[in-house]
């Protein structure tokens, strides 16, 4: 349920996640992952390391519990802000 919730959140904002049957996904956030990761960390949400050659566009996210993912997508929305609104 947490995986479906998170993947749907990104898809509804125009950021297509890769298909996943695992405890993680890759999603095209449309920009450098380092900036996104650093901003998320500053808000208490950890995002995975870079995965070359995708670090300029795609982020790897591990799934947590539903409560953790609700907190995470709230942070993702703050961090991605305009990018998420523009993509939708």
Coordinates of N, CA and C in Angstrom, one line a residue:
X1 N 0.8 -1.2 0.0 CA 0.0 0.0 0.0 C 0.9 1.3 0.0
X2 N 2.0 1.2 0.8 CA 2.8 2.4 0.8 C 3.5 2.6 -0.5
X3 N 3.9 1.6 -1.2 CA 4.5 1.7 -2.5 C 3.5 2.3 -3.5
X4 N 2.3 1.8 -3.5 CA 1.3 2.3 -4.5 C 1.0 3.7 -4.2
X5 N 0.9 4.1 -2.9 CA 0.6 5.5 -2.5 C 1.7 6.4 -3.0
X6 N 2.9 6.0 -2.8 CA 4.0 6.9 -3.1 C 4.2 7.0 -4.7
X7 N 4.1 5.9 -5.3 CA 4.2 5.9 -6.8 C 3.0 6.8 -7.4
X8 N 1.8 6.6 -6.9 CA 0.7 7.4 -7.4 C 0.9 8.9 -7.1
X9 N 1.5 9.3 -5.9 CA 1.7 10.7 -5.6 C 2.6 11.3 -6.7
X10 N 3.7 10.6 -7.0 CA 4.6 11.2 -8.1 C 3.9 11.2 -9.4
X11 N 3.3 10.1 -9.8 CA 2.6 10.1 -11.1 C 1.6 11.2 -11.3
X12 N 0.8 11.5 -10.2 CA -0.2 12.5 -10.3 C 0.4 13.9 -10.5
X13 N 1.7 14.0 -10.3 CA 2.4 15.3 -10.4 C 3.3 15.3 -11.7
X14 N 3.1 14.3 -12.5 CA 3.8 14.3 -13.8 C 5.3 13.8 -13.7
X15 N 5.6 13.2 -12.6 CA 7.0 12.6 -12.4 C 6.8 11.1 -12.4
X16 N 7.1 10.5 -13.6 CA 6.8 9.1 -13.8 C 7.8 8.2 -13.0
X17 N 7.3 7.4 -12.1 CA 8.2 6.4 -11.4 C 8.3 5.2 -12.3
X18 N 9.5 4.5 -12.1 CA 9.7 3.2 -12.8 C 8.8 2.1 -12.1
X19 N 8.4 1.1 -12.9 CA 7.7 0.0 -12.3 C 8.5 -0.6 -11.2
X20 N 7.8 -1.0 -10.1 CA 8.5 -1.6 -9.0 C 7.7 -2.6 -8.3
X21 N 8.4 -3.7 -8.0 CA 7.8 -4.8 -7.2 C 8.7 -5.0 -5.9
X22 N 9.6 -4.0 -5.7 CA 10.5 -4.1 -4.6 C 10.2 -3.1 -3.5
X23 N 11.2 -2.9 -2.6 CA 11.0 -1.9 -1.5 C 11.6 -0.6 -1.9
X24 N 11.8 -0.3 -3.2 CA 12.3 1.0 -3.7 C 11.8 1.2 -5.1
X25 N 12.0 2.5 -5.5 CA 11.6 2.8 -6.9 C 12.6 3.9 -7.3
X26 N 12.6 4.1 -8.6 CA 13.3 5.2 -9.2 C 12.2 6.1 -9.8
X27 N 12.4 7.5 -9.6 CA 11.5 8.4 -10.2 C 12.2 9.6 -10.8
X28 N 11.7 10.0 -12.0 CA 12.3 11.1 -12.7 C 11.8 12.4 -12.0
X29 N 12.7 13.1 -11.2 CA 12.3 14.3 -10.6 C 12.6 15.6 -11.4
X30 N 13.2 15.3 -12.6 CA 13.5 16.4 -13.5 C 14.6 17.3 -13.1
X31 N 15.5 16.9 -12.3 CA 16.6 17.7 -11.9 C 17.6 17.0 -11.1
X32 N 18.7 17.6 -10.7 CA 19.8 16.9 -9.9 C 19.3 16.4 -8.6
X33 N 19.6 15.1 -8.3 CA 19.2 14.4 -7.1 C 19.9 15.0 -5.9
X34 N 21.1 15.5 -6.0 CA 21.8 16.0 -4.8 C 21.1 17.1 -4.2
X35 N 20.6 18.1 -4.9 CA 19.9 19.2 -4.4 C 18.6 18.7 -3.7
X36 N 17.9 17.8 -4.3 CA 16.7 17.2 -3.7 C 17.0 16.5 -2.4
X37 N 18.0 15.6 -2.5 CA 18.4 14.9 -1.3 C 18.8 15.8 -0.1
X38 N 19.6 16.8 -0.4 CA 20.0 17.7 0.6 C 18.9 18.4 1.3
X39 N 17.9 18.9 0.4 CA 16.8 19.6 0.9 C 15.8 18.7 1.7
X40 N 15.7 17.5 1.3 CA 14.9 16.5 2.1 C 15.5 16.2 3.4
X41 N 16.8 16.0 3.4 CA 17.6 15.7 4.6 C 17.4 16.8 5.7
X42 N 17.5 18.1 5.2 CA 17.3 19.2 6.1 C 15.9 19.2 6.7
X43 N 14.9 18.5 6.1 CA 13.6 18.5 6.6 C 13.3 17.1 7.3
X44 N 14.3 16.3 7.5 CA 14.2 15.1 8.3 C 13.8 13.8 7.5
X45 N 13.9 13.9 6.1 CA 13.6 12.7 5.3 C 14.9 12.4 4.5
X46 N 15.3 11.1 4.6 CA 16.5 10.7 4.0 C 16.2 10.1 2.6
X47 N 17.0 10.4 1.6 CA 16.9 10.0 0.2 C 18.2 9.3 -0.1
X48 N 18.1 8.2 -0.9 CA 19.3 7.4 -1.3 C 20.4 8.2 -2.0
X49 N 21.5 7.6 -2.0 CA 22.7 8.1 -2.7 C 22.4 8.2 -4.2
X50 N 23.3 8.9 -4.9 CA 23.3 8.9 -6.4 C 23.4 7.5 -7.0
X51 N 22.8 7.3 -8.1 CA 22.9 6.1 -8.8 C 23.3 6.4 -10.3
X52 N 24.6 6.7 -10.5 CA 25.0 7.0 -11.9 C 24.6 5.9 -12.9
X53 N 24.2 6.3 -14.1 CA 24.3 7.6 -14.7 C 23.0 8.4 -14.5
X54 N 22.1 8.0 -13.6 CA 20.8 8.6 -13.5 C 20.7 9.8 -12.5
X55 N 21.8 10.2 -11.9 CA 21.8 11.2 -10.8 C 21.4 12.6 -11.3
X56 N 21.3 12.8 -12.6 CA 20.9 14.2 -13.0 C 19.4 14.3 -13.2
X57 N 18.7 13.2 -13.1 CA 17.2 13.2 -13.3 C 16.5 12.3 -12.4
X58 N 17.0 11.1 -12.1 CA 16.2 10.1 -11.4 C 16.7 9.9 -9.9
X59 N 15.8 9.8 -9.0 CA 16.1 9.6 -7.6 C 15.6 8.2 -7.2
X60 N 16.4 7.5 -6.4 CA 16.0 6.2 -5.9 C 15.4 6.4 -4.5
X61 N 14.2 6.0 -4.3 CA 13.5 6.1 -3.0 C 13.2 4.8 -2.4
X62 N 13.5 4.5 -1.2 CA 13.1 3.3 -0.5 C 11.7 3.6 0.2
X63 N 10.9 2.6 0.2 CA 9.6 2.7 0.8 C 9.6 2.4 2.3
X64 N 8.9 3.1 3.1 CA 8.8 2.9 4.5 C 7.4 2.5 4.8
X65 N 7.0 2.7 6.1 CA 5.6 2.5 6.4 C 4.7 3.5 5.8
X66 N 3.4 3.3 5.8 CA 2.5 4.3 5.3 C 2.7 5.7 6.0
X67 N 2.8 5.7 7.3 CA 3.0 6.9 8.0 C 4.3 7.6 7.6
X68 N 5.3 6.8 7.4 CA 6.6 7.4 7.0 C 6.5 8.0 5.6
X69 N 5.8 7.3 4.7 CA 5.6 7.8 3.3 C 4.7 9.0 3.2
X70 N 3.7 9.1 4.1 CA 2.9 10.3 4.1 C 3.7 11.5 4.5
X71 N 4.6 11.3 5.5 CA 5.5 12.4 5.9 C 6.5 12.7 4.7
X72 N 7.0 11.7 4.1 CA 8.0 11.9 3.0 C 7.4 12.6 1.9
X73 N 6.2 12.3 1.4 CA 5.6 13.0 0.3 C 5.3 14.4 0.6
X74 N 4.9 14.7 1.9 CA 4.7 16.1 2.3 C 6.0 16.9 2.1
X75 N 7.1 16.3 2.5 CA 8.4 16.9 2.3 C 8.8 17.0 0.9
X76 N 8.5 15.9 0.1 CA 8.8 16.0 -1.3 C 8.1 17.1 -2.0
X77 N 6.8 17.3 -1.6 CA 6.0 18.4 -2.2 C 6.6 19.8 -1.8
X78 N 7.1 20.0 -0.6 CA 7.8 21.2 -0.2 C 9.0 21.4 -1.1
X79 N 9.8 20.4 -1.2 CA 11.1 20.5 -1.9 C 10.9 20.7 -3.4
X80 N 10.1 19.9 -3.9 CA 9.9 20.0 -5.4 C 9.0 21.1 -5.8
X81 N 8.2 21.6 -4.9 CA 7.3 22.8 -5.1 C 6.9 23.1 -6.5
X82 N 7.5 24.1 -7.1 CA 7.2 24.6 -8.4 C 7.4 23.5 -9.4
X83 N 8.4 22.7 -9.3 CA 8.7 21.7 -10.3 C 7.5 20.7 -10.3
X84 N 7.0 20.3 -9.2 CA 5.9 19.4 -9.1 C 4.6 20.0 -9.7
X85 N 4.4 21.3 -9.3 CA 3.2 21.9 -9.8 C 3.3 22.1 -11.3
X86 N 4.4 22.4 -11.9 CA 4.6 22.7 -13.3 C 4.5 21.4 -14.1
X87 N 5.0 20.3 -13.5 CA 4.9 19.0 -14.2 C 3.5 18.5 -14.3
X88 N 2.6 18.8 -13.4 CA 1.3 18.3 -13.4 C 0.4 18.9 -14.5

